[in-house]
PDB file of C-alpha atoms in Angstrom:
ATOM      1  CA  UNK A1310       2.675  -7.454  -2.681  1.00 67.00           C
ATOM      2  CA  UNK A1311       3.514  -7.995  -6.292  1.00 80.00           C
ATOM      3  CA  UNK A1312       7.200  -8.652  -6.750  1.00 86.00           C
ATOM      4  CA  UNK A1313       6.389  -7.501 -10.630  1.00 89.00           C
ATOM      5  CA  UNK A1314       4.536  -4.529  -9.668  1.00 89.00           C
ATOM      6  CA  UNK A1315       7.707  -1.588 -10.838  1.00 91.00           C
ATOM      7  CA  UNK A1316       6.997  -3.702 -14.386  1.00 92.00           C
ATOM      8  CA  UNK A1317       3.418  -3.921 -14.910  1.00 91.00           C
ATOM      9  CA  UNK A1318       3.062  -0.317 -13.576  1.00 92.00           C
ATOM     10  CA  UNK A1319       5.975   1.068 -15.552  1.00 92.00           C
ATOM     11  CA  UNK A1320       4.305  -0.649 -18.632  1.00 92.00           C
ATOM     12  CA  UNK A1321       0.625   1.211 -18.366  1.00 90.00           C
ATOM     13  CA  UNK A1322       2.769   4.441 -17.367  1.00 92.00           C
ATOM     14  CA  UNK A1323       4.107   3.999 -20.920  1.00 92.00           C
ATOM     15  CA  UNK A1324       1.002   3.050 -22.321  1.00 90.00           C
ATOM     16  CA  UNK A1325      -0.796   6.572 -21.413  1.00 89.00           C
ATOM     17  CA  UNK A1326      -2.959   4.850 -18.139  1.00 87.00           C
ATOM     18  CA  UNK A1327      -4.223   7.236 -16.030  1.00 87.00           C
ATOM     19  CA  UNK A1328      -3.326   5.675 -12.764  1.00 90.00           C
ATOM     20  CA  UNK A1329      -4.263   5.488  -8.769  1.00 90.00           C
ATOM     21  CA  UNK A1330      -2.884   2.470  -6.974  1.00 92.00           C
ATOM     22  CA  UNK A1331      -4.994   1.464  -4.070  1.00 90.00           C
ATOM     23  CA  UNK A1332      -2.897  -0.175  -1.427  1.00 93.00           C
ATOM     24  CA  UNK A1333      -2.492  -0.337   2.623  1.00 93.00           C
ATOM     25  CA  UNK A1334       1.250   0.680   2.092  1.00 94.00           C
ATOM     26  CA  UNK A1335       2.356  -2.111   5.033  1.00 94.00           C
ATOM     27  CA  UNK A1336       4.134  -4.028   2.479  1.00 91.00           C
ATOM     28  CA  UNK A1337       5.212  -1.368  -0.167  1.00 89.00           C
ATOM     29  CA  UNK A1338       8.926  -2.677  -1.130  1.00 88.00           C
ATOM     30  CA  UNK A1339      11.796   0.116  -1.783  1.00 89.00           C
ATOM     31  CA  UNK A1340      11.736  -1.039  -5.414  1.00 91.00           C
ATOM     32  CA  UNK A1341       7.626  -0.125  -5.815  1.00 91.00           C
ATOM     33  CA  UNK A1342       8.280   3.192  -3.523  1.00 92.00           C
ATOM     34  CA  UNK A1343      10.987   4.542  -6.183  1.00 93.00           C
ATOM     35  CA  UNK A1344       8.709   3.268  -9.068  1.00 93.00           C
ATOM     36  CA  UNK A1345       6.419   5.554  -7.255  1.00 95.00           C
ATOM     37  CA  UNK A1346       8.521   8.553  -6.488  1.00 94.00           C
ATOM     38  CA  UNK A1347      10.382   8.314 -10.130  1.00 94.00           C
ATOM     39  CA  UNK A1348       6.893   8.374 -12.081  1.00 93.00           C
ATOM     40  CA  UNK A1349       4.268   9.362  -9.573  1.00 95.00           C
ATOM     41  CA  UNK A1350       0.999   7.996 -10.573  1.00 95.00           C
ATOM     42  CA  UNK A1351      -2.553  10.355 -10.602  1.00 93.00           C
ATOM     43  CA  UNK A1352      -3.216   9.075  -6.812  1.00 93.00           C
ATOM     44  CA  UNK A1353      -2.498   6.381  -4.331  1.00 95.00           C
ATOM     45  CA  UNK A1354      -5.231   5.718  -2.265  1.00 94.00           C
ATOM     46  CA  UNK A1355      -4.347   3.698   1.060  1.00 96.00           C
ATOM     47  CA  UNK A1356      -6.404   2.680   3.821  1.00 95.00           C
ATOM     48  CA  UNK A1357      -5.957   3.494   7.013  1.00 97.00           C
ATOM     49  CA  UNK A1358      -8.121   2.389   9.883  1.00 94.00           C
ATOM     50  CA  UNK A1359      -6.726   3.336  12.770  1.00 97.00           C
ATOM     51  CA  UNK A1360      -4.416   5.956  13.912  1.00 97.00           C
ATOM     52  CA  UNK A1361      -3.971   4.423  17.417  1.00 96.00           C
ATOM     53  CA  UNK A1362      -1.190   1.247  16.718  1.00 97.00           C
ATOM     54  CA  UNK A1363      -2.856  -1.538  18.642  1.00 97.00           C
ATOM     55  CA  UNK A1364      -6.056  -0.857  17.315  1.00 96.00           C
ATOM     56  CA  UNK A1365      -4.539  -0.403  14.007  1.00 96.00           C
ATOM     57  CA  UNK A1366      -3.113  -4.024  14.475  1.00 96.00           C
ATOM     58  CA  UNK A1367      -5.637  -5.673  15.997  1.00 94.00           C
ATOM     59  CA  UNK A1368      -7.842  -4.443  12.727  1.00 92.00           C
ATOM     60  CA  UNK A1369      -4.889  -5.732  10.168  1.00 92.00           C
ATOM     61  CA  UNK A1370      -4.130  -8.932  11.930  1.00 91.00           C
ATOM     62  CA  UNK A1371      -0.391  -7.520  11.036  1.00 94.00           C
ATOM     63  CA  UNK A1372       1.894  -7.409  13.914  1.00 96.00           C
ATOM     64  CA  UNK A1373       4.574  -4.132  13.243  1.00 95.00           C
ATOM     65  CA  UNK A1374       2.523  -2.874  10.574  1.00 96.00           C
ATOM     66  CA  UNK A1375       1.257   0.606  11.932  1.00 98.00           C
ATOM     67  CA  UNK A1376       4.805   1.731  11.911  1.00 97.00           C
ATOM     68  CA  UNK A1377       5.658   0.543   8.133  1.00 96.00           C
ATOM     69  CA  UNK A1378       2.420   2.177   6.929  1.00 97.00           C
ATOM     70  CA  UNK A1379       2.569   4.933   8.168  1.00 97.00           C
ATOM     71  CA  UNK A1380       6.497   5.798   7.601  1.00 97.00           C
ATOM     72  CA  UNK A1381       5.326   4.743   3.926  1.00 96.00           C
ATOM     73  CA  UNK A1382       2.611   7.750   4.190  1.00 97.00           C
ATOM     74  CA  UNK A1383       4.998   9.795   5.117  1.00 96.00           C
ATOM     75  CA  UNK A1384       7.806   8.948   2.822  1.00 96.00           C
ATOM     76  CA  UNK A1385       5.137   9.444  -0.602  1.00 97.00           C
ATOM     77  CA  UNK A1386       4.002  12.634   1.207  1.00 96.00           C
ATOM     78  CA  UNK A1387       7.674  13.629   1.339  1.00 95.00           C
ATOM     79  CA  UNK A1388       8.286  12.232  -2.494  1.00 95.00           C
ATOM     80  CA  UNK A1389       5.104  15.207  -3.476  1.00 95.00           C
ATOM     81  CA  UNK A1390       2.716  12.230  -4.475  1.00 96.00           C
ATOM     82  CA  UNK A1391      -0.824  12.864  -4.404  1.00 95.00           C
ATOM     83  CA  UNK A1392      -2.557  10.615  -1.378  1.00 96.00           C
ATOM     84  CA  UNK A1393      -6.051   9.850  -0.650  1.00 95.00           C
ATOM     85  CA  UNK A1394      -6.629   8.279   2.828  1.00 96.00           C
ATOM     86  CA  UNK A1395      -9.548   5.735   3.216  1.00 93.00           C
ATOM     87  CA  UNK A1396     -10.798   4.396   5.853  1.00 92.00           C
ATOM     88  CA  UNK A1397     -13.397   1.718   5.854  1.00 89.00           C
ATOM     89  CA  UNK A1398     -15.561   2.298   8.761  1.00 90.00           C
ATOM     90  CA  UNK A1399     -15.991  -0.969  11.597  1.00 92.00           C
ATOM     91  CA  UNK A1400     -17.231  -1.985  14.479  1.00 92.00           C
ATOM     92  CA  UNK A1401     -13.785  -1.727  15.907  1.00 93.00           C
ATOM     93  CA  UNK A1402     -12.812   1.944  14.697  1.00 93.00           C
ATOM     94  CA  UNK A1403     -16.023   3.667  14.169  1.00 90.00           C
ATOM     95  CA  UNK A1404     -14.505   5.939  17.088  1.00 90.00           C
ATOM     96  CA  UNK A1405     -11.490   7.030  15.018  1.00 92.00           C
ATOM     97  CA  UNK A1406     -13.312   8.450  12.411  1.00 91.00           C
ATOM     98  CA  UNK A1407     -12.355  11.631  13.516  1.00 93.00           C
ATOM     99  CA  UNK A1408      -9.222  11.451  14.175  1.00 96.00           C
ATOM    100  CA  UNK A1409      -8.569  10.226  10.956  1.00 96.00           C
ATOM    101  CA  UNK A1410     -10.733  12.735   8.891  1.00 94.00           C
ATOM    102  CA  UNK A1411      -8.622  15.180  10.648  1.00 95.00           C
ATOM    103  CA  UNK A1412      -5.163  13.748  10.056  1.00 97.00           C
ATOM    104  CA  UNK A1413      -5.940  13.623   6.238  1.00 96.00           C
ATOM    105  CA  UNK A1414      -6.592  16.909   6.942  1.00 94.00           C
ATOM    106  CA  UNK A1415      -3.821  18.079   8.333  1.00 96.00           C
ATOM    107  CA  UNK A1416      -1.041  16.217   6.072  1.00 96.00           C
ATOM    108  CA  UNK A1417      -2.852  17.983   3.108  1.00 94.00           C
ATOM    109  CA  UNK A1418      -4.378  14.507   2.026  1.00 95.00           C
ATOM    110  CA  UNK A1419      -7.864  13.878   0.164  1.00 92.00           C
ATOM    111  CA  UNK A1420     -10.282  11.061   2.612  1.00 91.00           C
ATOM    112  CA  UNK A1421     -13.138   9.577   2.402  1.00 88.00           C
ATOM    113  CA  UNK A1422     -14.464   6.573   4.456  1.00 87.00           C
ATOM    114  CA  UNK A1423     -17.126   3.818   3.431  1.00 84.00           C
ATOM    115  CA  UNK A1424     -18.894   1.341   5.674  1.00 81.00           C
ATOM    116  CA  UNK A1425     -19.039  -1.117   2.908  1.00 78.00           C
ATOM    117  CA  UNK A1426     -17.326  -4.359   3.905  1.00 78.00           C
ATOM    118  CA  UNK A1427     -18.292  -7.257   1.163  1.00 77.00           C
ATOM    119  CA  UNK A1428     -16.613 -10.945   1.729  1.00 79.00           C
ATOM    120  CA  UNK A1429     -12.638 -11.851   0.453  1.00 77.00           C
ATOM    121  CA  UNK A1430     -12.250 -12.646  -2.621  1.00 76.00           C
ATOM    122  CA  UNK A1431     -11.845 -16.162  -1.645  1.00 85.00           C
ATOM    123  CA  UNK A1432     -15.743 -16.028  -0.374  1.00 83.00           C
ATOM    124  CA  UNK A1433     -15.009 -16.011   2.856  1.00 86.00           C
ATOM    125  CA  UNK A1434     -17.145 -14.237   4.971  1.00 87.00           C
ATOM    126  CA  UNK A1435     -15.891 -14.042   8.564  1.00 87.00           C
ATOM    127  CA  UNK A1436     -14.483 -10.051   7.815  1.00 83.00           C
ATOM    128  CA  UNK A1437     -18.554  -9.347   7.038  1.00 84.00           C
ATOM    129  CA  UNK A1438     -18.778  -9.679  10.696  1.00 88.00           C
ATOM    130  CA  UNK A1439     -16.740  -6.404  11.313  1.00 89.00           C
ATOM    131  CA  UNK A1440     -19.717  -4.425   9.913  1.00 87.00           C
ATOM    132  CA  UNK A1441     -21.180  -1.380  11.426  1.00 87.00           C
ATOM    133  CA  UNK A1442     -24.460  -2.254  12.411  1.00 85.00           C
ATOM    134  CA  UNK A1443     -27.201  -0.021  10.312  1.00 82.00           C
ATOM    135  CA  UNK A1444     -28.177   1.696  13.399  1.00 84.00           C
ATOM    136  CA  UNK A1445     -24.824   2.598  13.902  1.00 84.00           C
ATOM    137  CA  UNK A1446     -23.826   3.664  10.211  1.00 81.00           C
ATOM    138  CA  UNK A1447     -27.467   5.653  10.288  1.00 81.00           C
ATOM    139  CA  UNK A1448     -26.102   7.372  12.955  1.00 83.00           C
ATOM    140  CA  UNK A1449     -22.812   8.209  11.764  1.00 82.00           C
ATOM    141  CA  UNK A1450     -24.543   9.267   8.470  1.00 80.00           C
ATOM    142  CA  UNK A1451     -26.610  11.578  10.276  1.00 82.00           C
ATOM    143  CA  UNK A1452     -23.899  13.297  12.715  1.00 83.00           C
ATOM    144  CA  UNK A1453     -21.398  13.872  10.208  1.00 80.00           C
ATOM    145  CA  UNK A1454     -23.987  13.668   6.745  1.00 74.00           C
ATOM    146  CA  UNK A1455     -23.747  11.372   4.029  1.00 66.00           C
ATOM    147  CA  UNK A1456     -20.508   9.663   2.844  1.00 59.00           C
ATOM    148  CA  UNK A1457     -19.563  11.218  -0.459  1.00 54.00           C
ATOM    149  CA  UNK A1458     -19.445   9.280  -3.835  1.00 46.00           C
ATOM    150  CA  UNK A1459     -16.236   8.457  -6.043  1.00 45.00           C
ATOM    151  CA  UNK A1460     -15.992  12.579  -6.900  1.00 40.00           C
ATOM    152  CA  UNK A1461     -17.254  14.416  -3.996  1.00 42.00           C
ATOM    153  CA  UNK A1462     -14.017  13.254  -2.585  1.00 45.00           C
ATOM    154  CA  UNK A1463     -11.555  15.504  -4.480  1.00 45.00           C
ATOM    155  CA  UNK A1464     -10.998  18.686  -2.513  1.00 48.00           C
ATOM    156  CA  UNK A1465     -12.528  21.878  -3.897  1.00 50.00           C
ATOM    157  CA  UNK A1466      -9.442  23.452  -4.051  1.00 52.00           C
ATOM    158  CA  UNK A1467      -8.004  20.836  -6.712  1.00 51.00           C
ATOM    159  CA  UNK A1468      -7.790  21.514 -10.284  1.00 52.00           C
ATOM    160  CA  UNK A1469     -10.368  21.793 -12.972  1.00 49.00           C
ATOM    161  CA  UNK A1470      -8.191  18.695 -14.762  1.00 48.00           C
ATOM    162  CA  UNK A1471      -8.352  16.711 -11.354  1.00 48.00           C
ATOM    163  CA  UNK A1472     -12.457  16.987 -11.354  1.00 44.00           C
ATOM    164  CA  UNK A1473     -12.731  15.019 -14.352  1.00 42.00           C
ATOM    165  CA  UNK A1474     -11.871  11.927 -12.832  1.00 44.00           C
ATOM    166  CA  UNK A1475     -15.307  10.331 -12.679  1.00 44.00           C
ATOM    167  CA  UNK A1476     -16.427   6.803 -11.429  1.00 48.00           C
ATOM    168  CA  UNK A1477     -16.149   3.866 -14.178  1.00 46.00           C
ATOM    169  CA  UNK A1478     -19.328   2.675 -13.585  1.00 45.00           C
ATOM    170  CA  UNK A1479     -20.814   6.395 -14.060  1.00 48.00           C
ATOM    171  CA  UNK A1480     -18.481   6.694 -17.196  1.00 48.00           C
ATOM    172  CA  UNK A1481     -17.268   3.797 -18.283  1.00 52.00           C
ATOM    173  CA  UNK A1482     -13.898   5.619 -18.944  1.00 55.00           C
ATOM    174  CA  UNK A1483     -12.146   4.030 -16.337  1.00 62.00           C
ATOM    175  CA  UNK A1484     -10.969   0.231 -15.102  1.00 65.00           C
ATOM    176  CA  UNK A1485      -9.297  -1.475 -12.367  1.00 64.00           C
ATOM    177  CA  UNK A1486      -6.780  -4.429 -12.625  1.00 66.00           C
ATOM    178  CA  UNK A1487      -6.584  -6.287  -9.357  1.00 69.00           C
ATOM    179  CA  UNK A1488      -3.375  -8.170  -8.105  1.00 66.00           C
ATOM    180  CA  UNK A1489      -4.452 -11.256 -10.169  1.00 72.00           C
ATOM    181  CA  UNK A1490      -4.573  -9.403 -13.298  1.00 71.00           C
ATOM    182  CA  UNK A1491      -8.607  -9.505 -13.747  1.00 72.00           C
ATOM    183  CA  UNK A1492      -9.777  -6.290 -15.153  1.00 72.00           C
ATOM    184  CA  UNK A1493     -13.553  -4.676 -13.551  1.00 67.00           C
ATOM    185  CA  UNK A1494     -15.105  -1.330 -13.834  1.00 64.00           C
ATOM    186  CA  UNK A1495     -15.199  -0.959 -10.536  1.00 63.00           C
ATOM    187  CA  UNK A1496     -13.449  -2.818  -7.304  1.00 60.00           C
ATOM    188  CA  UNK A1497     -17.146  -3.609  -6.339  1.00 56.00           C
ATOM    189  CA  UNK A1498     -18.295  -5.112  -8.926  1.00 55.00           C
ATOM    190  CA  UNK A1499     -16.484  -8.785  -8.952  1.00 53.00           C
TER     191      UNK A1499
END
């Protein structure tokens, strides 16, 4: 986590940026959370894959994080903050799917889950080895239909001013800054 983040987010706030913060929310400080809650952005989007704790650990490598992320869930739910759970769909979890889709669900929160899994940023590649095979992802794809793209995941019921939120590379309205300050039109294309 960036020790700078309440700054560099307060400064696009002020700038007119049209914001959603991606994170996993195990390591969201107080300071960030009431940056968050003072000046909630358009959407946080966190990822969540797993609602069963050792699972969720084993996937994170994080021992104790389960409990911070989701008591951080809970506490932006609480502060009226828009959330979008994501979960990215592995070998490991592909069986939680469900209960996932339907916790989003229930807490009132958008979802959407992808089966893309591309190398670190650092190249390394050993995390490509938690894909879903394509027989498996096929299969998925077929029982529960396709996953949807960038928009298909807003809920019907949201606003006509929420549905205009399009993907950058569709658009070319929107960018992303990642934690090292590099700017892309979308997180996939690095």
């Amino acid at each position: 986590a960036r020790s700078d983040f309440p700054q560099i987010y307060a400064y696009a706030k002020k700038q007119g940026f049209i914001i959603t913060v991606f994170t996993g929310a195990a390591q969201l400080s107080e300071k960030a959370a009431h940056c968050l809650e003072d000046n909630p952005p358009f959407l946080i989007e966190i990822t969540l894959n797993a609602l069963n704790e050792a699972l969720y650990e084993r996937i994170s490598q994080v021992k104790g994080s389960y409990k911070r992320v989701m008591k951080n869930i809970l506490r932006l739910k609480k502060a009226g903050i828009r959330l979008k759970i994501k979960t990215q769909l592995l070998k490991d979890n592909i069986k939680e799917f469900l209960r996932i889709k339907k916790f989003a669900a229930r807490e009132g929160f958008w979802f959407s889950s992808v089966c893309d899994l591309y190398p670190r940023l650092d190249r390394d590649q050993s995390v490509c080895a938690l894909r879903v095979p394509l027989e498996a992802a096929l299969a998925h794809q077929k029982k529960y239909g396709p996953q949807p793209s960038c928009i298909e995941t807003i809920p019907k019921k949201a606003s006509k001013a929420d549905r205009v939120f399009l993907c950058a590379v569709a658009t070319g309205k929107n960018i992303y800054l990642d934690p090292y300050g590099r700017v892309f039109l979308c997180p996939l294309v690095r």
